[in-house]
Coordinates of C-alpha atoms in Angstrom, one line a residue:
X186 CA 42.0 34.6 -47.8
X187 CA 38.6 34.2 -49.2
X188 CA 39.2 30.4 -48.8
X189 CA 40.4 30.9 -44.5
X190 CA 37.6 33.1 -44.2
X191 CA 34.8 30.8 -45.0
X192 CA 36.8 27.8 -43.9
X193 CA 36.7 29.1 -40.3
X194 CA 33.0 30.6 -40.1
X195 CA 32.4 26.5 -40.9
X196 CA 34.6 25.6 -37.8
X197 CA 32.8 27.8 -35.8
X198 CA 29.4 26.5 -37.0
X199 CA 30.0 23.3 -36.1
X200 CA 31.4 24.4 -32.6
X201 CA 27.7 26.1 -31.5
X202 CA 26.1 23.4 -33.4
X203 CA 28.4 21.0 -30.4
X204 CA 27.9 23.3 -27.7
X205 CA 24.4 22.8 -29.0
X206 CA 23.7 19.6 -29.5
X207 CA 25.5 18.7 -26.0
X208 CA 23.7 20.9 -24.3
X209 CA 20.8 19.5 -25.0
X210 CA 22.3 15.8 -24.1
X211 CA 22.8 17.1 -21.0
X212 CA 19.5 18.4 -19.7
X213 CA 18.0 15.4 -21.0
X214 CA 20.2 13.3 -19.1
X215 CA 19.6 15.8 -15.6
X216 CA 16.2 15.0 -16.2
X217 CA 16.7 11.6 -16.2
X218 CA 19.4 11.5 -13.5
X219 CA 16.6 13.9 -11.2
X220 CA 13.6 12.1 -11.6
X221 CA 12.9 9.2 -9.1
X222 CA 11.7 5.8 -10.3
X223 CA 8.4 5.3 -8.6
X224 CA 7.2 3.1 -6.2
X225 CA 4.3 1.1 -6.5
X226 CA 1.9 2.4 -5.5
X227 CA -1.5 -0.4 -3.7
X228 CA -4.6 0.0 -4.7
X229 CA -7.2 1.3 -2.6
X230 CA -9.4 -1.6 -3.6
X231 CA -6.8 -4.2 -2.8
X232 CA -6.8 -2.5 0.7
X233 CA -10.3 -2.3 1.3
X234 CA -10.3 -6.5 0.2
X235 CA -7.9 -6.8 2.7
X236 CA -8.4 -5.5 5.2
X237 CA -11.9 -6.9 5.5
X238 CA -10.8 -9.9 5.4
X239 CA -8.8 -9.1 8.3
X240 CA -11.8 -8.4 10.4
X241 CA -13.7 -11.2 9.4
X242 CA -11.3 -13.5 10.5
X243 CA -9.9 -11.4 13.6
X244 CA -13.4 -11.9 14.8
X245 CA -14.2 -15.8 14.4
X246 CA -15.1 -17.0 17.9
X247 CA -13.9 -20.2 19.6
X248 CA -17.4 -22.7 18.5
X249 CA -16.0 -21.7 14.8
X250 CA -18.9 -19.5 14.2
X251 CA -19.3 -15.2 13.4
X252 CA -21.2 -12.8 15.7
X253 CA -23.0 -9.7 14.4
X254 CA -21.1 -7.3 16.9
X255 CA -17.7 -8.5 17.7
X256 CA -17.6 -10.0 21.1
X257 CA -21.5 -11.5 20.7
X258 CA -22.8 -15.2 20.2
X259 CA -21.9 -16.6 17.1
X260 CA -25.1 -16.6 14.6
X261 CA -25.6 -18.6 11.6
X262 CA -26.8 -16.4 9.1
X263 CA -23.8 -13.8 10.0
X264 CA -21.6 -17.6 9.7
X265 CA -23.0 -18.1 6.4
X266 CA -21.9 -15.2 4.9
X267 CA -18.6 -15.2 6.4
X268 CA -17.9 -18.7 4.4
X269 CA -19.7 -16.6 1.3
X270 CA -17.6 -13.7 1.6
X271 CA -13.8 -15.3 2.5
X272 CA -14.2 -18.3 0.0
X273 CA -15.6 -15.1 -3.1
X274 CA -12.6 -13.4 -2.3
X275 CA -10.5 -16.5 -3.0
X276 CA -10.0 -17.9 0.9
X277 CA -8.8 -21.6 0.6
X278 CA -11.9 -24.0 1.4
X279 CA -9.0 -26.4 3.6
X280 CA -7.6 -23.5 5.5
X281 CA -9.2 -23.8 9.9
X282 CA -11.2 -20.3 9.2
X283 CA -13.2 -21.5 6.3
X284 CA -13.3 -25.9 8.4
X285 CA -14.5 -24.0 11.3
X286 CA -17.1 -22.1 9.9
X287 CA -18.2 -25.4 8.4
X288 CA -18.3 -27.6 11.4
X289 CA -20.3 -24.5 13.4
X290 CA -23.4 -25.0 10.3
X291 CA -23.5 -28.6 10.6
X292 CA -24.0 -28.2 13.9
X293 CA -26.8 -25.3 14.4
X294 CA -28.5 -27.7 11.3
X295 CA -31.7 -28.4 12.6
X296 CA -33.3 -31.9 12.7
X297 CA -35.4 -31.4 10.1
X298 CA -32.8 -29.8 7.6
X299 CA -33.0 -25.9 8.0
X300 CA -31.4 -23.9 9.4
X301 CA -33.5 -21.9 12.6
X302 CA -36.6 -22.6 10.6
X303 CA -35.6 -19.5 8.9
X304 CA -35.6 -19.4 4.5
X305 CA -32.8 -17.1 4.0
X306 CA -30.6 -19.0 6.7
X307 CA -31.1 -21.3 5.4
X308 CA -30.8 -20.0 1.5
X309 CA -27.4 -18.8 2.9
X310 CA -26.1 -21.7 4.6
X311 CA -26.2 -23.5 1.1
X312 CA -24.0 -20.8 -0.1
X313 CA -22.0 -21.2 2.4
X314 CA -21.4 -24.9 2.1
X315 CA -21.4 -25.2 -1.5
X316 CA -18.5 -22.7 -1.7
X317 CA -16.8 -24.5 1.0
X318 CA -17.7 -28.0 -1.4
X319 CA -18.9 -29.3 2.3
X320 CA -20.6 -32.7 2.3
X321 CA -23.7 -33.1 0.6
X322 CA -26.1 -34.9 2.6
X323 CA -25.8 -31.4 5.2
X324 CA -27.1 -29.6 1.7
X325 CA -29.2 -32.1 0.7
X326 CA -31.0 -31.6 3.4
X327 CA -31.0 -27.9 4.0
X328 CA -32.6 -27.9 0.3
X329 CA -35.4 -30.2 1.0
X330 CA -36.5 -28.2 3.6
X331 CA -36.8 -24.7 1.5
X332 CA -38.6 -26.9 -1.4
X333 CA -41.2 -28.3 1.5
X334 CA -40.8 -24.8 3.3
X335 CA -42.8 -22.8 -0.1
X336 CA -46.1 -21.7 0.0
X337 CA -49.4 -23.3 -2.5
X338 CA -48.6 -19.5 -4.0
X339 CA -45.4 -19.7 -4.7
X340 CA -43.6 -17.5 -2.1
X341 CA -41.9 -18.6 1.2
X342 CA -42.0 -16.5 4.2
X343 CA -39.4 -16.2 6.9
X344 CA -40.5 -19.5 8.6
X345 CA -41.9 -22.9 7.1
X346 CA -45.3 -22.0 5.1
X347 CA -45.1 -18.4 6.7
X348 CA -47.0 -15.3 5.4
X349 CA -45.4 -14.5 1.6
X350 CA -43.1 -12.4 2.3
X351 CA -40.3 -10.3 -0.6
X352 CA -37.1 -10.8 1.0
X353 CA -37.1 -14.1 2.0
X354 CA -38.5 -15.0 -1.1
X355 CA -35.7 -13.2 -2.9
X356 CA -33.2 -15.1 -0.5
X357 CA -34.2 -18.1 -0.6
X358 CA -34.5 -17.9 -5.2
X359 CA -30.7 -15.9 -4.6
X360 CA -29.6 -19.5 -2.8
X361 CA -31.1 -22.0 -5.3
X362 CA -29.5 -19.6 -8.3
X363 CA -26.3 -19.6 -6.5
X364 CA -26.7 -23.4 -6.0
X365 CA -27.2 -23.9 -10.3
X366 CA -30.7 -24.1 -10.0
X367 CA -32.0 -22.7 -13.1
X368 CA -36.6 -22.3 -13.6
X369 CA -35.7 -24.0 -16.1
X370 CA -35.0 -27.9 -14.7
X371 CA -35.9 -26.9 -10.9
X372 CA -40.1 -26.4 -10.4
X373 CA -40.6 -24.3 -7.0
X374 CA -38.1 -21.1 -9.0
X375 CA -41.0 -20.4 -11.6
X376 CA -44.4 -19.8 -9.4
X377 CA -41.9 -17.8 -7.1
X378 CA -40.9 -15.7 -9.8
X379 CA -44.8 -15.3 -10.7
X380 CA -45.4 -14.4 -6.8
X381 CA -42.4 -11.8 -6.6
X382 CA -43.9 -10.3 -9.7
X383 CA -47.1 -9.6 -8.4
X384 CA -46.1 -8.2 -5.2
X385 CA -44.6 -4.0 -7.3
X386 CA -45.5 -1.2 -5.7
X387 CA -47.7 2.1 -7.6
X388 CA -43.9 2.6 -9.1
X389 CA -43.5 -0.9 -10.5
X390 CA -40.9 -1.7 -7.9
X391 CA -40.6 -3.0 -4.1
X392 CA -41.0 -2.7 -0.5
X393 CA -41.1 -4.3 3.2
X394 CA -45.1 -5.5 3.2
X395 CA -47.3 -3.4 5.2
X396 CA -44.7 -0.6 4.2
X397 CA -45.9 2.2 1.0
X398 CA -42.2 3.7 0.5
X399 CA -40.6 2.5 -2.1
X400 CA -37.1 0.7 -0.6
X401 CA -33.9 0.5 -2.5
X402 CA -32.6 -2.6 -0.6
X403 CA -35.5 -4.7 -1.3
X404 CA -36.0 -3.6 -4.9
X405 CA -32.5 -5.0 -4.7
X406 CA -32.3 -8.2 -3.4
X407 CA -35.8 -8.9 -5.7
X408 CA -34.1 -7.5 -9.0
X409 CA -31.3 -10.9 -7.6
X410 CA -33.4 -13.5 -6.7
X411 CA -35.1 -12.5 -10.3
X412 CA -31.9 -12.1 -12.3
X413 CA -32.5 -14.1 -16.0
X414 CA -30.9 -17.0 -16.6
X415 CA -28.0 -16.3 -18.7
X416 CA -26.9 -20.0 -19.0
X417 CA -30.0 -20.3 -21.7
X418 CA -30.6 -16.8 -22.6
X419 CA -33.8 -16.4 -20.5
X420 CA -35.7 -13.4 -19.4
X421 CA -38.8 -13.9 -18.3
X422 CA -39.3 -10.4 -16.6
X423 CA -37.6 -7.3 -18.3
X424 CA -36.7 -5.6 -15.3
X425 CA -34.6 -2.8 -17.4
X426 CA -37.1 -0.2 -16.1
X427 CA -36.2 -1.1 -12.6
X428 CA -32.6 -0.9 -12.7
X429 CA -32.8 2.3 -14.3
X430 CA -34.9 3.3 -11.3
X431 CA -32.5 2.3 -8.3
X432 CA -29.8 4.4 -10.6
X433 CA -31.3 7.6 -10.6
X434 CA -30.7 6.7 -6.8
X435 CA -27.0 7.2 -6.6
X436 CA -25.7 8.8 -4.1
X437 CA -23.1 12.0 -5.0
X438 CA -20.4 9.5 -2.9
X439 CA -21.7 7.0 -5.2
X440 CA -23.3 5.1 -2.3
X441 CA -26.9 3.5 -3.1
X442 CA -29.0 4.8 0.7
X443 CA -32.0 2.9 1.7
X444 CA -35.3 5.7 0.7
X445 CA -34.7 8.5 -1.3
X446 CA -33.4 11.3 -0.2
X447 CA -31.1 10.0 2.5
X448 CA -27.4 9.0 2.8
X449 CA -26.0 6.1 1.6
X450 CA -25.6 3.5 3.3
X451 CA -22.9 0.6 2.9
X452 CA -24.9 -2.3 2.8
X453 CA -27.6 -1.1 0.5
X454 CA -24.8 -0.5 -2.0
X455 CA -23.7 -3.6 -1.4
X456 CA -26.8 -5.2 -2.7
X457 CA -27.2 -2.7 -5.3
X458 CA -23.7 -3.7 -6.9
X459 CA -24.8 -7.1 -6.4
X460 CA -28.5 -6.6 -8.6
X461 CA -26.2 -4.8 -11.0
X462 CA -23.9 -7.9 -11.4
X463 CA -26.9 -9.9 -12.0
X464 CA -28.2 -8.0 -14.3
X465 CA -24.9 -7.8 -16.4
X466 CA -25.4 -3.8 -16.1
X467 CA -22.0 -2.1 -17.8
X468 CA -19.1 -2.0 -15.1
X469 CA -18.8 2.0 -14.4
X470 CA -22.6 2.4 -11.8
X471 CA -20.9 -0.3 -9.9
X472 CA -17.0 0.8 -10.7
X473 CA -18.6 3.9 -8.9
X474 CA -20.2 2.4 -6.0
X475 CA -17.4 0.9 -5.1
X476 CA -15.2 3.4 -5.0
X477 CA -17.5 4.8 -2.7
X478 CA -17.1 1.5 -0.1
X479 CA -13.4 1.6 -0.7
X480 CA -13.6 5.6 1.0
X481 CA -16.6 4.2 3.6
X482 CA -14.7 1.5 5.4
X483 CA -13.7 2.0 8.7
X484 CA -9.7 2.0 9.9
X485 CA -9.7 -1.8 11.4
X486 CA -11.9 -3.1 8.3
X487 CA -15.0 -2.5 9.0
X488 CA -18.4 -1.6 7.6
X489 CA -21.5 0.3 9.6
X490 CA -24.7 0.1 8.6
X491 CA -28.3 0.2 10.1
X492 CA -29.4 -2.5 8.0
X493 CA -29.4 -5.3 10.4
X494 CA -32.7 -5.8 12.6
X495 CA -31.0 -6.8 15.4
X496 CA -29.3 -3.3 15.3
X497 CA -30.8 -1.0 17.4
X498 CA -29.0 2.3 15.7
X499 CA -26.0 2.1 13.2
X500 CA -23.3 -0.2 13.8
X501 CA -20.0 -1.6 12.6
X502 CA -20.7 -5.9 11.7
X503 CA -19.7 -8.5 10.4
X504 CA -22.9 -8.7 7.9
X505 CA -22.4 -6.1 6.2
X506 CA -19.0 -6.5 6.3
X507 CA -19.3 -9.4 4.3
X508 CA -22.0 -8.4 2.0
X509 CA -19.8 -6.3 0.6
X510 CA -16.5 -8.1 0.1
X511 CA -19.7 -10.7 -1.7
X512 CA -20.7 -7.3 -3.8
X513 CA -16.8 -6.8 -4.4
X514 CA -16.5 -9.7 -6.6
X515 CA -19.5 -10.4 -7.2
X516 CA -19.6 -11.0 -10.9
X517 CA -21.8 -10.9 -14.2
X518 CA -22.1 -14.1 -17.0
X519 CA -20.9 -11.5 -19.2

């Protein structure tokens, strides 16, 4: 009798254990059945890039160039920036879009080798043609003009031998560096670096000639122009202080304003990102700034800015949109 009771208790325990395990299995199976597989989510940065590229390509004019404002006349500077931006983003150099842009630039080059007798336009055109792997003669003539356009003190102005200007000197240096020239092997660079270093203001940063307020946009360009020669681990000027100065003005939305206390501007932010990349700055500041750019983009893929000097008021334009794409793809040497 005692053995039967013990056997009965054991059977009951086994039955309860079986039911308990079955219940767990049932719940877990139920969870698996209820949970649906997640669809891959298109990243915001991918959408930003694709929308910007579509906007740029859509507004190419029939002559191969690009205008500042959609529907406008083709512009040398904007065309150069469009080729620069698209090729950085992986657009094929043999495509109809790029070849059309190259053809426009070649047609617009002056007999003296320049574009518009403008140092920044010429520097940007050379970057574009280099990226597009265009013929060497066009690039060589433009490079020779830039060398000859330099002032004896090392600066560049808007025009050949024009009064030294921090933006045009910086843009020209950016062009040389994008083409692979360094102060180690290219004589015009060193005196221009020395000239730029002497143009800083009371805050040890930069502003436009005649201006008094420290300018984040101008400082971004100077930092790009004066960026160290990473290839040879050569850093003539220690500009960490200026990089830190810029960072303190990053707004809560992640963007950068042109002046302290102002609203963020996409083109200023793009150039700040390019400056940070030139100094191998840790990615986090740039990541936050790029996040701002993904939110600031218009539905058609464009960006609104007040930076282009031709604009009387902030407007969606191709110059700013191109700089945003260039900034997103800007790389560090690290």
